[in-house]
Structures are given as structure tokens and as C-alpha cells.
mmCIF file of C-alpha atoms in Angstrom:
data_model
loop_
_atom_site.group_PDB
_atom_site.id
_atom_site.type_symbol
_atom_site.label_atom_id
_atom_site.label_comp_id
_atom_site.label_asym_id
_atom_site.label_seq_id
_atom_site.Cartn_x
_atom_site.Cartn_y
_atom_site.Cartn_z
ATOM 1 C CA UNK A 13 0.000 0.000 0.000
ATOM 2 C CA UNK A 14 1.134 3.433 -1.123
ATOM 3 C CA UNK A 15 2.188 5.511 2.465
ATOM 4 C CA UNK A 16 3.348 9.141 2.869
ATOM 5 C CA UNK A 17 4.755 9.843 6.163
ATOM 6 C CA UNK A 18 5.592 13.028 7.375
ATOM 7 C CA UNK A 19 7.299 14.316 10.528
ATOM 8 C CA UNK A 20 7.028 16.027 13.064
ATOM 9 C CA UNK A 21 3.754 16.279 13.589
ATOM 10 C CA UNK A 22 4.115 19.076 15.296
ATOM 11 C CA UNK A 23 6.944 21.825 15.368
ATOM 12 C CA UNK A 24 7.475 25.246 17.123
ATOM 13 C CA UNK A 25 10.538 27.634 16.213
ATOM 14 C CA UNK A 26 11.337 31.153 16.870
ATOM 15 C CA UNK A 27 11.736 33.351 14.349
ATOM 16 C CA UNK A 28 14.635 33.362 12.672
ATOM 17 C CA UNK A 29 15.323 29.439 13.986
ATOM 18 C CA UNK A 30 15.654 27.420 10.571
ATOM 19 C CA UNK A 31 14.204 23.959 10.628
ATOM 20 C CA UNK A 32 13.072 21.110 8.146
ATOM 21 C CA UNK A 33 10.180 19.287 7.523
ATOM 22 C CA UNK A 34 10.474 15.620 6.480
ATOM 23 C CA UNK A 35 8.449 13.780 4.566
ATOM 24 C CA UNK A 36 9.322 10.389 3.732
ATOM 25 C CA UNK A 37 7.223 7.560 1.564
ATOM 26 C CA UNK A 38 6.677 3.911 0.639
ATOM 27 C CA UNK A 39 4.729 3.833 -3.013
ATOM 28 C CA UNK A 40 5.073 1.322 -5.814
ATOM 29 C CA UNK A 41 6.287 3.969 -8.109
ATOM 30 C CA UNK A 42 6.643 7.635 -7.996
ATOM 31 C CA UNK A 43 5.454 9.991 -10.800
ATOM 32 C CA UNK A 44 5.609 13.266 -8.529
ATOM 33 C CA UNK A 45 5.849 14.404 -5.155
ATOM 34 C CA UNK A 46 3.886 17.601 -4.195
ATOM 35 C CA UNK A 47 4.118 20.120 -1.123
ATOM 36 C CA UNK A 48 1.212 22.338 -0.143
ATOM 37 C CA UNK A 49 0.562 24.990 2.840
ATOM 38 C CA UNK A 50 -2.785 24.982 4.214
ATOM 39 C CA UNK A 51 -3.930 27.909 6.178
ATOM 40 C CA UNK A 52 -6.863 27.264 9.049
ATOM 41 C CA UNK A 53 -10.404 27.249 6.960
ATOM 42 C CA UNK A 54 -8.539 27.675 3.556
ATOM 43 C CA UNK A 55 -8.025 25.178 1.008
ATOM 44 C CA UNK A 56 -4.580 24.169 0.652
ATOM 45 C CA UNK A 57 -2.068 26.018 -1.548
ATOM 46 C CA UNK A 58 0.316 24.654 -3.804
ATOM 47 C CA UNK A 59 4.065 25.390 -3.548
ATOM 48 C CA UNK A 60 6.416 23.019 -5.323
ATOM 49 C CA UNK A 61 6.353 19.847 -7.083
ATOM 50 C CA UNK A 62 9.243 17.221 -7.412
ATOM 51 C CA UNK A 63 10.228 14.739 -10.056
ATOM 52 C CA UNK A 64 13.502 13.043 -9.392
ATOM 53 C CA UNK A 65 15.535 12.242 -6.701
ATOM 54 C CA UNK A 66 18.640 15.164 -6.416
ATOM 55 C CA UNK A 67 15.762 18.053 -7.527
ATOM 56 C CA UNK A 68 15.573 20.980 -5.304
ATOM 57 C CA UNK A 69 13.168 23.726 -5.731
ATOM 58 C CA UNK A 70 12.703 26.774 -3.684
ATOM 59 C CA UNK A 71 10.589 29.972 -2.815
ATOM 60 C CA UNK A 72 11.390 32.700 -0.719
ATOM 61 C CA UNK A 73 12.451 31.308 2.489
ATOM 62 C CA UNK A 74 11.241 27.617 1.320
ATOM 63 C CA UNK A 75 13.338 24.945 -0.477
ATOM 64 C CA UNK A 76 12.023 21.142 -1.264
ATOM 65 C CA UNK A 77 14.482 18.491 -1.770
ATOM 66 C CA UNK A 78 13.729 14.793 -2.698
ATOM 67 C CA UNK A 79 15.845 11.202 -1.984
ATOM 68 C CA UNK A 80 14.877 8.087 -2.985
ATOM 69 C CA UNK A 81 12.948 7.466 0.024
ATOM 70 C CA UNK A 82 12.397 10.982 1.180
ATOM 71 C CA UNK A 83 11.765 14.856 0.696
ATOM 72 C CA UNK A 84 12.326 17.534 2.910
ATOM 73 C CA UNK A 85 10.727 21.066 3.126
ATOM 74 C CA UNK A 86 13.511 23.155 4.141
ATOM 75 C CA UNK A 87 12.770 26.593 6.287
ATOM 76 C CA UNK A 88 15.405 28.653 6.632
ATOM 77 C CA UNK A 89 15.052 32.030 9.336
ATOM 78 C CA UNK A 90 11.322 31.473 9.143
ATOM 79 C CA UNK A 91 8.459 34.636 10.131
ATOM 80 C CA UNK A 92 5.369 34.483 11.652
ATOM 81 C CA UNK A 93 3.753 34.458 8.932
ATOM 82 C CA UNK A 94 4.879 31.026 7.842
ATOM 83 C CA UNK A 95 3.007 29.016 10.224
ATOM 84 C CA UNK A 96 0.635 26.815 8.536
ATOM 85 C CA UNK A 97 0.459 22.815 8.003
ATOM 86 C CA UNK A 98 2.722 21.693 5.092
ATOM 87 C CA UNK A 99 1.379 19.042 3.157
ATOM 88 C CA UNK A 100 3.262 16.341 1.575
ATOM 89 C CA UNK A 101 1.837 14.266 -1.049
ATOM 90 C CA UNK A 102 2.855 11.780 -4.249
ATOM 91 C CA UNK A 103 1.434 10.885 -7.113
ATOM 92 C CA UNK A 104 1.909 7.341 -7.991
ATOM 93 C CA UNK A 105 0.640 6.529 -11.431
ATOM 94 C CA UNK A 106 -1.771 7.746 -14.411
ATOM 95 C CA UNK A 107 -5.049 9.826 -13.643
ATOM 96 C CA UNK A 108 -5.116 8.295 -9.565
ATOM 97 C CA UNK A 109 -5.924 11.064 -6.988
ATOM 98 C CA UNK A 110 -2.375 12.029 -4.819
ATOM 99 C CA UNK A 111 -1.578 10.293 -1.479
ATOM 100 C CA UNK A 112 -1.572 12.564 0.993
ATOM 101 C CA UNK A 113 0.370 13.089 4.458
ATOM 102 C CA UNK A 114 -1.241 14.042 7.821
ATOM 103 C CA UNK A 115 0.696 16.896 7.497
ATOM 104 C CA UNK A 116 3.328 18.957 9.641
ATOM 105 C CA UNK A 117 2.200 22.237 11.656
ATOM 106 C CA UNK A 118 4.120 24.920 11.695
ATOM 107 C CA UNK A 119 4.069 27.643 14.604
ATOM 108 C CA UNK A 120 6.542 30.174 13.862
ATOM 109 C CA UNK A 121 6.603 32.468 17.436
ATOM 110 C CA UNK A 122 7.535 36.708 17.020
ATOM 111 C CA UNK B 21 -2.680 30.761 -13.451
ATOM 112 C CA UNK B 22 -4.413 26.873 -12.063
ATOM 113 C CA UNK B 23 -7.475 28.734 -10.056
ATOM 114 C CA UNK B 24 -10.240 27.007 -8.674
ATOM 115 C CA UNK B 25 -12.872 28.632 -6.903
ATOM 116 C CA UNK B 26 -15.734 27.096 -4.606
ATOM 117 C CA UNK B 27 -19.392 28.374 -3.965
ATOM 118 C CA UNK B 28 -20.775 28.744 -1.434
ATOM 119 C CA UNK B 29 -17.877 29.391 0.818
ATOM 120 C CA UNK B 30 -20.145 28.204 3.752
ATOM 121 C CA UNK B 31 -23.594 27.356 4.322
ATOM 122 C CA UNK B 32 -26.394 26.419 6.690
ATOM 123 C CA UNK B 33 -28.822 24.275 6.284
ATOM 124 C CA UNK B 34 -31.553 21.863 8.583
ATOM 125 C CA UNK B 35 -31.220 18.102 9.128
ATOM 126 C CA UNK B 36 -32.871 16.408 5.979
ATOM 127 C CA UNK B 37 -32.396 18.855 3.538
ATOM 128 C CA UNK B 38 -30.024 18.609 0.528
ATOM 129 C CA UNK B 39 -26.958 21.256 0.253
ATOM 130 C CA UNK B 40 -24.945 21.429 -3.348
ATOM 131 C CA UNK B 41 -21.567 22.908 -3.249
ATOM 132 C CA UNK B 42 -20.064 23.760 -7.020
ATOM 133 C CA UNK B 43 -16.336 23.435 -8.006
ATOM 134 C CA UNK B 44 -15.029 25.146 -10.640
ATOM 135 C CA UNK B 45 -11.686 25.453 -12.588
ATOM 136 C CA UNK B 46 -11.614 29.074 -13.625
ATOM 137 C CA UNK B 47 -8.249 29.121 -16.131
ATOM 138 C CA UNK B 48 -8.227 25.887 -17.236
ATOM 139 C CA UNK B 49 -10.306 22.992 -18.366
ATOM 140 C CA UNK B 50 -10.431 19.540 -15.785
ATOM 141 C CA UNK B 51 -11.100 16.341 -16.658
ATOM 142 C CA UNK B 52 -10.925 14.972 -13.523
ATOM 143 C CA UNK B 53 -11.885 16.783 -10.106
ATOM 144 C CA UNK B 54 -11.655 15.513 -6.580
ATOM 145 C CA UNK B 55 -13.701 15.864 -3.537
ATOM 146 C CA UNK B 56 -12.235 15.849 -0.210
ATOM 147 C CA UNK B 57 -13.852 16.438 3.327
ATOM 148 C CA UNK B 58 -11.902 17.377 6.564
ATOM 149 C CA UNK B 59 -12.507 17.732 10.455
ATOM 150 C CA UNK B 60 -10.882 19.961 12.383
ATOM 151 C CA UNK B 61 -7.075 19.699 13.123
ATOM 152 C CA UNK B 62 -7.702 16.556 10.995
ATOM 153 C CA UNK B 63 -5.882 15.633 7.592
ATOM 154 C CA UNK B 64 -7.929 15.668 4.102
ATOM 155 C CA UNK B 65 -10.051 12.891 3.280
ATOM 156 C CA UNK B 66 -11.026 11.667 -0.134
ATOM 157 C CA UNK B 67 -14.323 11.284 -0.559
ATOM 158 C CA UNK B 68 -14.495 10.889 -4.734
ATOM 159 C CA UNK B 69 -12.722 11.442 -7.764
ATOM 160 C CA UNK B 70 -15.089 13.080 -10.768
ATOM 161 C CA UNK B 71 -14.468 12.667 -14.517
ATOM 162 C CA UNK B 72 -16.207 14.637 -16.634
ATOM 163 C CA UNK B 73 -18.731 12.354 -18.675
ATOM 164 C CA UNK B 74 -18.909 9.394 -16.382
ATOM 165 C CA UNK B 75 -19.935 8.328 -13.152
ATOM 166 C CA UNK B 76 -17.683 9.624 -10.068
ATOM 167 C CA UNK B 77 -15.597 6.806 -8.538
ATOM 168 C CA UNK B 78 -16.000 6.971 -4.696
ATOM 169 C CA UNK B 79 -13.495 5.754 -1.945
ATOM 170 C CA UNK B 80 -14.454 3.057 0.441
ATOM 171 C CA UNK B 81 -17.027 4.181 2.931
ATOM 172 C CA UNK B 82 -18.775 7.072 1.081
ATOM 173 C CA UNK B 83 -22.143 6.977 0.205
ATOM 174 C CA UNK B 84 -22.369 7.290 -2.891
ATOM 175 C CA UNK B 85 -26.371 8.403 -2.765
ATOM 176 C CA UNK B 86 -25.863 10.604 -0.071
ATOM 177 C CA UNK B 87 -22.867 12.426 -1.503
ATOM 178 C CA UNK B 88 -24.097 13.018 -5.348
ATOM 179 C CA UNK B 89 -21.556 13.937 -7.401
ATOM 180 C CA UNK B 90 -21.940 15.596 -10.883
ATOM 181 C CA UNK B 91 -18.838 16.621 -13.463
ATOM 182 C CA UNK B 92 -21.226 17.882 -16.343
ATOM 183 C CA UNK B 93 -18.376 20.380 -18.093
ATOM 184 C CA UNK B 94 -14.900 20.513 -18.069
ATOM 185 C CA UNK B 95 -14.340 23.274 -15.760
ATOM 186 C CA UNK B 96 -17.556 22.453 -12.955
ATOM 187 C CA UNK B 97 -17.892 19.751 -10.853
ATOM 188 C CA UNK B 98 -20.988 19.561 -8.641
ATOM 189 C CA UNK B 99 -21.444 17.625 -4.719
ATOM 190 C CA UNK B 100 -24.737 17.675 -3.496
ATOM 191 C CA UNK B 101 -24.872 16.605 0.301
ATOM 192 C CA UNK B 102 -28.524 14.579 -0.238
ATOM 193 C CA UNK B 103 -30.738 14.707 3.304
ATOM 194 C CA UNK B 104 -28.127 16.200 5.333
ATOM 195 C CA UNK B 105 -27.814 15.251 9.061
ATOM 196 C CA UNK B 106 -25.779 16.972 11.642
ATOM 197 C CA UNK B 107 -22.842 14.376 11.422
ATOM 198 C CA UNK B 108 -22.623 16.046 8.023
ATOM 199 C CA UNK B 109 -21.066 18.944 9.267
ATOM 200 C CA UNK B 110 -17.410 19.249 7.933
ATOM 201 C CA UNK B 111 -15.656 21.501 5.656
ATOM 202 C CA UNK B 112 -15.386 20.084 2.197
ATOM 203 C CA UNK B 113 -12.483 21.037 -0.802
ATOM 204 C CA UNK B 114 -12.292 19.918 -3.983
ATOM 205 C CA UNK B 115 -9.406 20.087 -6.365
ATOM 206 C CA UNK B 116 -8.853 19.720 -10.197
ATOM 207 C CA UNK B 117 -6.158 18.913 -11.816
ATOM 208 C CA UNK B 118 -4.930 20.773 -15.352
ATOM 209 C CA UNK B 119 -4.742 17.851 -18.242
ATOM 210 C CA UNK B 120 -1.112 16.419 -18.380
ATOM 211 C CA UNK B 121 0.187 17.346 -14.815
ATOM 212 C CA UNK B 122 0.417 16.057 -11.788
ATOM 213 C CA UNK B 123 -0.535 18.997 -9.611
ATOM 214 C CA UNK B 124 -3.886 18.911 -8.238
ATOM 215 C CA UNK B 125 -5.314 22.851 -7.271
ATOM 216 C CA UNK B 126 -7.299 23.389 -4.644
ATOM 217 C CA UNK B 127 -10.817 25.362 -4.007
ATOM 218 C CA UNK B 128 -10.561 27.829 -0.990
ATOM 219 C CA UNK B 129 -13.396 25.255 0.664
ATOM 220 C CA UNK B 130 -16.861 25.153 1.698
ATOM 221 C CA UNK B 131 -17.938 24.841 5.526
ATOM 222 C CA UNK B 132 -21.277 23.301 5.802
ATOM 223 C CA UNK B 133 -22.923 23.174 9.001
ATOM 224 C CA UNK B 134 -26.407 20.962 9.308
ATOM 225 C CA UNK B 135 -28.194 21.960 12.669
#
């Protein structure tokens, strides 16, 4: 069965304290691996997508990475207004829905 | 570009009566839209994927005649919550996905409360 773990569930930083996100997965074969931020009550946004392991891809204070087994959602001197749950997910094969993560949230403290 | 917009963005309603919720890709044409529901402090849950043309395909556990699901054009997909009880209650997202990608693009979400 296709998994997406991600970890910690949980994570509180300062601002300014850089930190990563991990999100690691089992799947049968990987077409795509996807990170979103979801606000409270909003839908959740997209922010990068991954193809092969060694890709990095990176936004303003956010950079994704991917392994083999693995990505990880790099924060680096993070602001308040980053806190939000990431979202890790993978596509597997053809048309099929992604496979989501529980998600990590972020609390980024002034 | 890759919008998707929901309507209503919330929405009351009394036990037993039936609540639609449209999806809609507004910059570019979806042949397949998903329907997710979520509790609080709670990850999303995949209720159905909709392809335009043909019958939704819906995950294991969803009612398939309470949660109606129409994808009648290539940029609106329709759930209509059928006799809607309180246990109902959730807010619900749906997402399309832009032929020939993998990214799927979320709706901003509709809260439905059934008192």
C-alpha cells in the first residue's frame, strides 16, 4: 500500500530558527511528489512539485528536496507568517488522486 | 494561473435537507476533479474522484447516494450533500487537476454546518 509519512507532527521555532520538515514515503512507483501549505479554513495552496531524486526547488524562504525514500521542506530564518500545516503528497501513477500526508504544523513564534 | 474557486464558501442548512456545493476550474479545463472532506485539526479525506462524462468513482465508505456527485463540463464539478444530518457537518475542498500534470489545485473550501 502506497504511504506518505511526514514528521514532526508538530513543530514550534522562533523566528529566525531554521528547521526542516520531512516527509518520507513507501509507493510502488513515484510519478511526482507535491508540497502544499494549508492555512486554518482555507483550502490548501500549492508550492512546489518534485520529479527526481537530487531536484531541489525553492521559494522565498522555502526549499524542497527529494531522496529516494524521502523529501524535505527546508525553512530557513522562518516569520510568523509562515506558520501553517505543510502538506506532503505523491502521485503514484496515471489519472489516480495524490496520497496525501497528515501533514506537519508549523508555529513560527515573534 | 491553475485557479479554482468554490461556492458557497459556507452554508447552513436543517437536518434532511439537501446542500450542493459547485467546483469550478476558472483558467483551465479539468477532466478529472476531486472531492475531499476534513474535520478539524484533521488531515484531508477523499471522498471521490469526478471525470467529466462518467460516473464519479468513490473511496471506500462514502455513500455514494448521499454524496451526489456531478462533473457535467470541463471546468464544474458539482457535490450535493442529499438529506443532510448533523454528522454532516465538515468543511469540504475539492481540487482539479490541469490535463497532463500532476498537480492537483485546490478550491478555498466550503464549511457546511447541518443543525
Amino acid at each position: 500500500e502506497d504511504q506518505v509519512t511526514q514528521s514532526p507532527e508538530a513543530l514550534r521555532l522562533q523566528e529566525g530558527e531554521s528547521s526542516s520538515l520531512n516527509c518520507s514515503y513507501t509507493v510502488s512507483g513515484l510519478r511526482g511528489l507535491f508540497w502544499y501549505r494549508q492555512d486554518p479554513g482555507k483550502g490548501p495552496e500549492f508550492l512546489f512539485t518534485l520529479y527526481s531524486a537530487g531536484e531541489e526547488k525553492e521559494k522565498e524562504r522555502l526549499k524542497a528536496t527529494l531522496t529516494k525514500k524521502e523529501s524535505f521542506l527546508h525553512i530557513t530564518a522562518p516569520k510568523p507568517e509562515d506558520s501553517a500545516t505543510y502538506l506532503c503528497a505523491v502521485q503514484v501513477s496515471g489519472n489516480t488522486p495524490l496520497v496525501f500526508g497528515k501533514g506537519t504544523r508549523l508555529s513560527v513564534i515573534a | 494561473g491553475a485557479v479554482v474557486s468554490q461556492h458557497p464558501s459556507w452554508v447552513i442548512c436543517k437536518s434532511g435537507t439537501s446542500v450542493k456545493i459547485e467546483c469550478r476550474s476558472l483558467d483551465f479545463q479539468a477532466t478529472t476533479m476531486f472531492w475531499y472532506r476534513q474535520f478539524p485539526k484533521q488531515s484531508l479525506m477523499l471522498m471521490a474522484t469526478s471525470n467529466e462524462g462518467s460516473k464519479a468513482t468513490y473511496e471506500q465508505g462514502v455513500e455514494k447516494d448521499k454524496f451526489l456527485i456531478n462533473h457535467a463540463s470541463l471546468t464544474l464539478s458539482t457535490l450535493t450533500v442529499t438529506s443532510a444530518h448533523p454528522e454532516d457537518s465538515s468543511f469540504y475542498i475539492c481540487s482539479a487537476r490541469p490535463p497532463g500534470r500532476g498537480e492537483q489545485f485546490f478550491g478555498p473550501g466550503t464549511r457546511l454546518t447541518v443543525l
